[in-house]
mmCIF file of C-alpha atoms in Angstrom:
data_model
loop_
_atom_site.group_PDB
_atom_site.id
_atom_site.type_symbol
_atom_site.label_atom_id
_atom_site.label_comp_id
_atom_site.label_asym_id
_atom_site.label_seq_id
_atom_site.Cartn_x
_atom_site.Cartn_y
_atom_site.Cartn_z
ATOM 1 C CA MET A 163 0.092 -0.314 0.069
ATOM 2 C CA GLY A 164 1.362 3.511 -1.059
ATOM 3 C CA SER A 165 1.695 6.099 1.149
ATOM 4 C CA LYS A 166 -1.209 8.365 -0.460
ATOM 5 C CA GLU A 167 -3.534 4.799 -0.095
ATOM 6 C CA LYS A 168 -2.143 4.759 3.476
ATOM 7 C CA ARG A 169 -3.063 8.368 4.016
ATOM 8 C CA ASP A 170 -7.159 7.846 2.411
ATOM 9 C CA LYS A 171 -7.345 5.190 4.946
ATOM 10 C CA ARG A 172 -6.208 6.817 8.261
ATOM 11 C CA LEU A 173 -8.354 9.677 7.213
ATOM 12 C CA GLN A 174 -11.726 7.350 6.869
ATOM 13 C CA GLU A 175 -10.709 5.952 10.154
ATOM 14 C CA ILE A 176 -10.763 9.679 11.280
ATOM 15 C CA SER A 177 -13.976 10.333 9.446
ATOM 16 C CA LEU A 178 -15.375 6.841 11.343
ATOM 17 C CA LEU A 179 -14.092 7.945 14.939
ATOM 18 C CA ARG A 180 -15.591 11.473 14.570
ATOM 19 C CA THR A 181 -18.888 9.678 14.689
ATOM 20 C CA ILE A 182 -18.348 7.559 17.578
ATOM 21 C CA PRO A 183 -19.946 9.558 20.439
ATOM 22 C CA TYR A 184 -18.260 9.530 23.829
ATOM 23 C CA SER A 185 -19.310 7.213 26.272
ATOM 24 C CA ASP A 186 -20.724 8.839 30.162
ATOM 25 C CA HIS A 187 -17.980 8.215 31.884
ATOM 26 C CA GLN A 188 -15.813 9.888 29.647
ATOM 27 C CA ARG A 189 -17.508 12.740 29.611
ATOM 28 C CA TRP A 190 -16.014 15.830 32.189
ATOM 29 C CA TRP A 191 -17.903 18.562 30.442
ATOM 30 C CA SER A 192 -21.020 19.987 30.236
ATOM 31 C CA SER A 193 -22.676 22.948 28.640
ATOM 32 C CA GLU A 194 -21.006 25.569 31.171
ATOM 33 C CA THR A 195 -17.721 23.993 29.815
ATOM 34 C CA VAL A 196 -16.528 27.221 28.227
ATOM 35 C CA ALA A 197 -14.364 26.805 25.010
ATOM 36 C CA VAL A 198 -12.599 29.421 23.007
ATOM 37 C CA VAL A 199 -11.290 28.850 19.380
ATOM 38 C CA THR A 200 -9.310 31.806 17.774
ATOM 39 C CA GLY A 201 -9.574 32.357 14.308
ATOM 40 C CA ALA A 202 -12.581 30.736 13.815
ATOM 41 C CA ASN A 203 -14.599 32.681 11.334
ATOM 42 C CA ARG A 204 -13.647 29.676 8.676
ATOM 43 C CA GLY A 205 -12.031 26.576 7.924
ATOM 44 C CA ILE A 206 -10.431 24.260 11.189
ATOM 45 C CA GLY A 207 -11.461 26.961 13.376
ATOM 46 C CA PHE A 208 -14.895 27.188 12.078
ATOM 47 C CA GLU A 209 -15.132 23.425 12.044
ATOM 48 C CA ILE A 210 -13.725 22.874 15.929
ATOM 49 C CA VAL A 211 -16.020 25.506 17.273
ATOM 50 C CA ARG A 212 -19.027 23.021 15.209
ATOM 51 C CA GLN A 213 -17.702 20.301 16.627
ATOM 52 C CA LEU A 214 -16.901 21.594 20.272
ATOM 53 C CA ALA A 215 -20.636 22.682 20.277
ATOM 54 C CA GLU A 216 -21.961 19.734 19.282
ATOM 55 C CA HIS A 217 -20.013 17.994 21.813
ATOM 56 C CA GLY A 218 -22.594 20.047 23.964
ATOM 57 C CA LEU A 219 -20.291 22.462 25.182
ATOM 58 C CA THR A 220 -20.745 26.330 24.885
ATOM 59 C CA VAL A 221 -17.718 27.867 22.713
ATOM 60 C CA ILE A 222 -16.527 31.452 22.150
ATOM 61 C CA LEU A 223 -15.760 31.934 18.261
ATOM 62 C CA THR A 224 -13.380 34.740 17.485
ATOM 63 C CA SER A 225 -12.296 36.069 14.325
ATOM 64 C CA ARG A 226 -10.169 39.370 13.900
ATOM 65 C CA VAL A 227 -13.047 41.224 11.462
ATOM 66 C CA SER A 228 -16.043 41.255 13.362
ATOM 67 C CA SER A 229 -18.603 41.020 10.439
ATOM 68 C CA ALA A 230 -16.830 38.049 9.033
ATOM 69 C CA GLY A 231 -17.041 36.335 12.376
ATOM 70 C CA MET A 232 -20.846 37.323 13.536
ATOM 71 C CA GLU A 233 -21.864 35.858 10.572
ATOM 72 C CA ALA A 234 -20.184 32.515 11.255
ATOM 73 C CA ALA A 235 -21.371 32.537 14.859
ATOM 74 C CA ASN A 236 -24.943 33.109 12.966
ATOM 75 C CA VAL A 237 -24.820 30.168 10.972
ATOM 76 C CA LEU A 238 -23.714 27.818 13.664
ATOM 77 C CA GLN A 239 -26.756 29.809 16.652
ATOM 78 C CA GLU A 240 -29.903 28.836 13.638
ATOM 79 C CA SER A 241 -28.446 25.717 13.929
ATOM 80 C CA GLY A 242 -29.455 25.884 17.774
ATOM 81 C CA LEU A 243 -25.374 25.338 19.297
ATOM 82 C CA SER A 244 -24.491 27.427 22.122
ATOM 83 C CA VAL A 245 -21.868 29.576 20.309
ATOM 84 C CA ALA A 246 -21.291 33.324 21.301
ATOM 85 C CA PHE A 247 -18.640 35.797 18.999
ATOM 86 C CA HIS A 248 -16.039 38.644 20.459
ATOM 87 C CA GLN A 249 -13.985 39.984 17.915
ATOM 88 C CA LEU A 250 -10.017 39.209 18.858
ATOM 89 C CA ASP A 251 -7.295 40.409 16.732
ATOM 90 C CA VAL A 252 -4.510 38.124 17.999
ATOM 91 C CA LEU A 253 -1.778 40.649 17.125
ATOM 92 C CA GLU A 254 -3.281 43.511 19.310
ATOM 93 C CA SER A 255 -2.086 43.852 22.834
ATOM 94 C CA THR A 256 -5.292 46.230 23.287
ATOM 95 C CA SER A 257 -7.634 43.247 21.401
ATOM 96 C CA ILE A 258 -6.327 40.373 23.401
ATOM 97 C CA ASN A 259 -7.210 42.479 27.187
ATOM 98 C CA GLU A 260 -10.608 43.627 26.397
ATOM 99 C CA PHE A 261 -11.384 40.070 24.974
ATOM 100 C CA ALA A 262 -9.941 38.534 28.663
ATOM 101 C CA GLU A 263 -11.900 41.140 30.444
ATOM 102 C CA TRP A 264 -15.105 40.560 28.184
ATOM 103 C CA VAL A 265 -14.532 36.811 28.449
ATOM 104 C CA LYS A 266 -13.988 37.558 32.753
ATOM 105 C CA GLN A 267 -17.551 39.770 33.052
ATOM 106 C CA ASN A 268 -19.533 37.535 31.285
ATOM 107 C CA TYR A 269 -18.618 33.855 31.513
ATOM 108 C CA GLY A 270 -16.320 34.016 34.963
ATOM 109 C CA GLY A 271 -13.904 32.155 32.866
ATOM 110 C CA ILE A 272 -12.736 29.178 30.454
ATOM 111 C CA ASP A 273 -11.807 25.658 30.738
ATOM 112 C CA ILE A 274 -10.188 25.513 27.104
ATOM 113 C CA LEU A 275 -8.285 27.263 24.575
ATOM 114 C CA VAL A 276 -7.519 26.532 21.048
ATOM 115 C CA ASN A 277 -5.068 28.597 19.562
ATOM 116 C CA ASN A 278 -6.216 28.223 15.480
ATOM 117 C CA ALA A 279 -5.265 31.804 14.381
ATOM 118 C CA GLY A 280 -2.471 31.923 12.035
ATOM 119 C CA VAL A 281 -1.152 32.415 8.788
ATOM 120 C CA ASN A 282 0.218 30.658 6.067
ATOM 121 C CA TYR A 283 3.582 29.872 4.619
ATOM 122 C CA ASN A 284 4.092 32.353 1.513
ATOM 123 C CA LEU A 285 2.523 30.801 -1.637
ATOM 124 C CA GLY A 286 5.448 32.806 -3.372
ATOM 125 C CA SER A 287 9.443 32.607 -3.059
ATOM 126 C CA GLY A 288 11.710 33.799 -0.748
ATOM 127 C CA ASN A 289 10.278 35.261 2.263
ATOM 128 C CA SER A 290 9.832 38.622 2.595
ATOM 129 C CA VAL A 291 10.437 40.933 5.325
ATOM 130 C CA GLU A 292 6.813 41.722 5.712
ATOM 131 C CA HIS A 293 5.162 38.766 5.268
ATOM 132 C CA ALA A 294 8.155 37.051 7.799
ATOM 133 C CA LYS A 295 7.118 39.152 10.253
ATOM 134 C CA MET A 296 3.096 38.812 9.976
ATOM 135 C CA VAL A 297 4.040 34.574 10.892
ATOM 136 C CA MET A 298 5.924 35.154 13.721
ATOM 137 C CA ALA A 299 3.847 37.395 15.059
ATOM 138 C CA THR A 300 0.889 35.846 14.150
ATOM 139 C CA ASN A 301 1.690 31.988 14.661
ATOM 140 C CA TYR A 302 4.082 32.158 17.179
ATOM 141 C CA PHE A 303 3.671 35.610 19.220
ATOM 142 C CA GLY A 304 -0.215 35.902 19.286
ATOM 143 C CA THR A 305 -0.602 32.037 20.377
ATOM 144 C CA LYS A 306 1.727 33.262 22.852
ATOM 145 C CA ASN A 307 0.372 36.261 24.199
ATOM 146 C CA VAL A 308 -3.546 35.100 23.754
ATOM 147 C CA THR A 309 -2.489 31.911 25.821
ATOM 148 C CA LYS A 310 -0.580 34.243 28.766
ATOM 149 C CA ALA A 311 -3.518 36.173 29.045
ATOM 150 C CA MET A 312 -6.416 33.256 29.130
ATOM 151 C CA ILE A 313 -4.335 31.424 31.430
ATOM 152 C CA PRO A 314 -6.047 33.490 34.286
ATOM 153 C CA MET A 315 -9.126 33.403 32.650
ATOM 154 C CA MET A 316 -9.135 29.278 33.080
ATOM 155 C CA ARG A 317 -11.069 27.404 35.928
ATOM 156 C CA PRO A 318 -9.850 25.079 38.506
ATOM 157 C CA SER A 319 -11.571 21.371 37.792
ATOM 158 C CA ALA A 320 -10.806 18.093 38.297
ATOM 159 C CA ALA A 321 -10.075 17.389 35.142
ATOM 160 C CA GLY A 322 -8.072 20.193 34.371
ATOM 161 C CA SER A 323 -8.171 22.871 31.693
ATOM 162 C CA ARG A 324 -6.783 22.433 28.354
ATOM 163 C CA ILE A 325 -4.929 24.477 25.757
ATOM 164 C CA VAL A 326 -4.822 22.741 22.236
ATOM 165 C CA ASN A 327 -2.209 24.626 19.667
ATOM 166 C CA LEU A 328 -2.510 24.431 16.131
ATOM 167 C CA SER A 329 0.580 22.940 14.491
ATOM 168 C CA SER A 330 2.114 21.868 11.637
ATOM 169 C CA ARG A 331 4.683 18.878 10.972
ATOM 170 C CA HIS A 332 6.843 21.485 9.236
ATOM 171 C CA GLY A 333 8.185 22.635 12.946
ATOM 172 C CA ARG A 334 9.102 19.543 13.721
ATOM 173 C CA LEU A 335 12.187 19.992 15.182
ATOM 174 C CA ASN A 336 14.188 16.866 13.847
ATOM 175 C CA GLY A 337 12.669 16.302 11.358
ATOM 176 C CA LYS A 338 13.993 15.371 7.883
ATOM 177 C CA ARG A 339 12.447 18.270 6.402
ATOM 178 C CA ASN A 340 12.808 21.645 7.203
ATOM 179 C CA ARG A 341 15.034 21.689 10.305
ATOM 180 C CA ILE A 342 17.388 23.653 11.427
ATOM 181 C CA GLU A 343 21.183 22.526 11.468
ATOM 182 C CA ASP A 344 22.424 24.745 14.281
ATOM 183 C CA GLU A 345 22.814 21.202 16.399
ATOM 184 C CA THR A 346 23.470 23.237 19.373
ATOM 185 C CA LEU A 347 20.253 25.079 19.283
ATOM 186 C CA ARG A 348 18.309 22.095 18.237
ATOM 187 C CA GLN A 349 20.153 20.621 21.366
ATOM 188 C CA GLN A 350 18.791 23.479 23.869
ATOM 189 C CA LEU A 351 15.304 23.305 22.226
ATOM 190 C CA SER A 352 14.638 19.505 22.894
ATOM 191 C CA ASP A 353 16.003 19.789 26.664
ATOM 192 C CA LEU A 354 13.487 20.601 29.172
ATOM 193 C CA GLU A 355 16.138 21.939 31.620
ATOM 194 C CA THR A 356 17.525 24.569 28.800
ATOM 195 C CA LEU A 357 14.326 25.164 26.799
ATOM 196 C CA SER A 358 12.839 28.922 27.992
ATOM 197 C CA GLU A 359 10.976 31.686 26.228
ATOM 198 C CA ALA A 360 13.806 33.855 25.965
ATOM 199 C CA LEU A 361 15.465 30.550 24.213
ATOM 200 C CA ILE A 362 12.766 30.489 21.422
ATOM 201 C CA ASP A 363 12.204 34.395 21.349
ATOM 202 C CA ASN A 364 15.851 34.989 20.193
ATOM 203 C CA MET A 365 15.560 32.392 17.913
ATOM 204 C CA VAL A 366 13.001 34.287 16.257
ATOM 205 C CA SER A 367 14.357 37.496 16.402
ATOM 206 C CA THR A 368 17.698 36.067 15.321
ATOM 207 C CA PHE A 369 15.723 34.992 12.286
ATOM 208 C CA LEU A 370 13.955 38.048 11.272
ATOM 209 C CA GLU A 371 17.263 40.007 11.853
ATOM 210 C CA GLN A 372 18.881 38.064 9.132
ATOM 211 C CA VAL A 373 15.768 38.228 7.149
ATOM 212 C CA GLU A 374 15.810 42.112 7.289
ATOM 213 C CA ASP A 375 19.681 42.065 6.312
ATOM 214 C CA GLY A 376 19.238 39.438 3.756
ATOM 215 C CA THR A 377 21.528 36.972 5.661
ATOM 216 C CA TRP A 378 18.783 34.433 6.502
ATOM 217 C CA THR A 379 19.637 32.307 3.538
ATOM 218 C CA GLU A 380 23.247 31.200 5.219
ATOM 219 C CA GLY A 381 21.910 30.656 8.723
ATOM 220 C CA GLY A 382 20.804 27.254 8.353
ATOM 221 C CA TRP A 383 17.214 27.791 8.937
ATOM 222 C CA PRO A 384 14.239 24.993 7.291
ATOM 223 C CA GLU A 385 15.133 25.199 3.096
ATOM 224 C CA THR A 386 11.639 25.414 2.281
ATOM 225 C CA GLN A 387 8.883 27.850 3.721
ATOM 226 C CA THR A 388 11.242 28.691 5.980
ATOM 227 C CA ASP A 389 9.203 31.531 8.135
ATOM 228 C CA TYR A 390 6.189 29.367 8.674
ATOM 229 C CA SER A 391 8.363 26.391 9.525
ATOM 230 C CA LEU A 392 9.870 28.037 11.878
ATOM 231 C CA SER A 393 7.257 29.722 13.497
ATOM 232 C CA LYS A 394 5.705 26.671 14.231
ATOM 233 C CA LEU A 395 8.789 25.060 15.539
ATOM 234 C CA ALA A 396 8.701 28.104 18.243
ATOM 235 C CA VAL A 397 4.678 27.128 18.914
ATOM 236 C CA ASN A 398 6.079 23.587 19.774
ATOM 237 C CA ALA A 399 8.688 24.705 21.729
ATOM 238 C CA TYR A 400 6.375 26.821 23.478
ATOM 239 C CA THR A 401 3.877 24.053 23.788
ATOM 240 C CA ARG A 402 6.659 21.673 25.189
ATOM 241 C CA LEU A 403 7.562 24.571 27.797
ATOM 242 C CA MET A 404 3.915 25.761 28.649
ATOM 243 C CA ALA A 405 3.092 22.031 29.317
ATOM 244 C CA LYS A 406 6.126 21.733 31.723
ATOM 245 C CA ILE A 407 5.405 25.163 34.229
ATOM 246 C CA LEU A 408 1.701 24.214 33.702
ATOM 247 C CA SER A 409 1.835 20.550 35.391
ATOM 248 C CA GLU A 410 3.816 21.913 38.439
ATOM 249 C CA ARG A 411 0.501 23.207 39.267
ATOM 250 C CA PRO A 412 -1.401 21.509 42.282
ATOM 251 C CA GLU A 413 -4.153 18.936 41.687
ATOM 252 C CA GLY A 414 -7.607 20.487 40.692
ATOM 253 C CA GLU A 415 -5.247 23.785 38.947
ATOM 254 C CA LYS A 416 -3.427 22.060 36.522
ATOM 255 C CA ILE A 417 -4.051 22.640 32.337
ATOM 256 C CA TYR A 418 -2.968 20.836 29.978
ATOM 257 C CA VAL A 419 -0.958 21.907 26.883
ATOM 258 C CA ASN A 420 -1.235 20.093 23.418
ATOM 259 C CA CYS A 421 -0.196 20.735 20.137
ATOM 260 C CA TYR A 422 -1.398 19.326 16.648
ATOM 261 C CA CYS A 423 -1.041 18.766 12.903
ATOM 262 C CA PRO A 424 -4.529 19.014 11.167
ATOM 263 C CA GLY A 425 -2.213 18.272 7.653
ATOM 264 C CA LYS A 426 -3.102 20.271 4.539
ATOM 265 C CA VAL A 427 -6.279 21.015 4.689
ATOM 266 C CA LYS A 428 -8.612 22.504 1.316
ATOM 267 C CA SER A 429 -9.100 26.216 2.752
ATOM 268 C CA ALA A 430 -8.876 29.281 2.152
ATOM 269 C CA MET A 431 -5.402 29.375 3.695
ATOM 270 C CA THR A 432 -3.866 26.567 1.601
ATOM 271 C CA ALA A 433 -5.110 28.396 -1.484
ATOM 272 C CA TRP A 434 -7.749 25.228 -1.529
ATOM 273 C CA ALA A 435 -4.883 23.401 -2.435
ATOM 274 C CA GLY A 436 -5.051 20.774 0.714
ATOM 275 C CA SER A 437 -6.331 17.284 0.361
ATOM 276 C CA ILE A 438 -8.046 17.112 3.361
ATOM 277 C CA SER A 439 -11.823 18.514 4.548
ATOM 278 C CA ALA A 440 -11.856 21.123 7.348
ATOM 279 C CA GLU A 441 -13.952 18.498 9.193
ATOM 280 C CA ASP A 442 -11.081 16.059 9.382
ATOM 281 C CA GLY A 443 -8.396 18.601 10.083
ATOM 282 C CA ALA A 444 -10.358 19.898 13.097
ATOM 283 C CA ASP A 445 -10.657 16.175 14.732
ATOM 284 C CA THR A 446 -7.461 15.487 16.641
ATOM 285 C CA GLY A 447 -7.528 19.544 18.041
ATOM 286 C CA VAL A 448 -11.539 18.986 19.262
ATOM 287 C CA TRP A 449 -9.972 15.209 20.125
ATOM 288 C CA LEU A 450 -7.053 16.583 22.398
ATOM 289 C CA ALA A 451 -9.425 19.431 23.953
ATOM 290 C CA LEU A 452 -12.148 16.790 25.171
ATOM 291 C CA LEU A 453 -9.497 13.737 26.024
ATOM 292 C CA PRO A 454 -10.193 12.375 29.552
ATOM 293 C CA ASP A 455 -7.232 11.186 29.324
ATOM 294 C CA GLN A 456 -5.863 14.111 31.759
ATOM 295 C CA ALA A 457 -1.793 12.583 31.850
ATOM 296 C CA ILE A 458 -1.429 13.589 28.007
ATOM 297 C CA THR A 459 0.218 16.735 28.090
ATOM 298 C CA GLY A 460 3.404 18.430 26.291
ATOM 299 C CA LYS A 461 2.886 16.274 22.962
ATOM 300 C CA PHE A 462 2.608 16.775 19.435
ATOM 301 C CA PHE A 463 -0.203 14.703 17.260
ATOM 302 C CA ALA A 464 -1.604 14.135 13.983
ATOM 303 C CA GLU A 465 -4.657 12.224 13.348
ATOM 304 C CA ARG A 466 -4.686 11.803 16.794
ATOM 305 C CA ARG A 467 -1.475 9.981 16.790
ATOM 306 C CA GLU A 468 1.124 11.394 19.002
ATOM 307 C CA LEU A 469 4.680 12.219 17.096
ATOM 308 C CA SER A 470 7.986 12.829 17.979
ATOM 309 C CA PHE A 471 8.684 17.012 18.000
#
């Protein structure tokens, strides 16, 4: 069986898994459980909102553009789903702070955060300064800043709160393709003892400086989809770091953090060039958000299977 046949078979299995309901003893959530999904007016984000709401949760759909987000939320509300909307631009600290305050006033807190908002790789050639900055600002810094704002909003519970970060196989630290050449940096990023927010930030800043002065091709960065790959590597590293920090909380206050690759989904973000439906692309994110096994944290998944970083 070829790789395409194996992938198609696996996706068929995922489609089947989506139709199997959780048993009563697995359901730790209720209609009072509140989930936030960023960048959710279309594509994977919209599907994550829909699937979480269909499982009976209350879901806050966010979007940078208010009109698009309100329209998306209305579609789901008309289907009888418990979905609310609030504007959120992950690039703007004011927007993030206003959203956090609105959540606090209207819901008291949240139980699940899905960081879906993101920018794809440049479909043209090379890494323009403008695009590289936008990719890093959205995919990494946006994810990080929203996470920091939402952690104080996450409510204590026996099941623990959940954070799910959208990532990509392109960001795998030791993958055969698109990996950084600096062995020392790879080792520092892979070792939880040396991994730090400052290390991740410095990697991103160094890359952006080299893009700006035109020396990035000599920096040993991933050869293709460089800015996107590096932004997702940063997301993966930040996921592991936060999982470690938040796992040290006492029982009842723990927050479980994981990331996943949805695959190349056929959506506007991929210029409709993908081969995976948005429904299947959303599945692993929903599965991680609702996972009954509280011990899983700091992991990277695709198609409900754990992958190495």
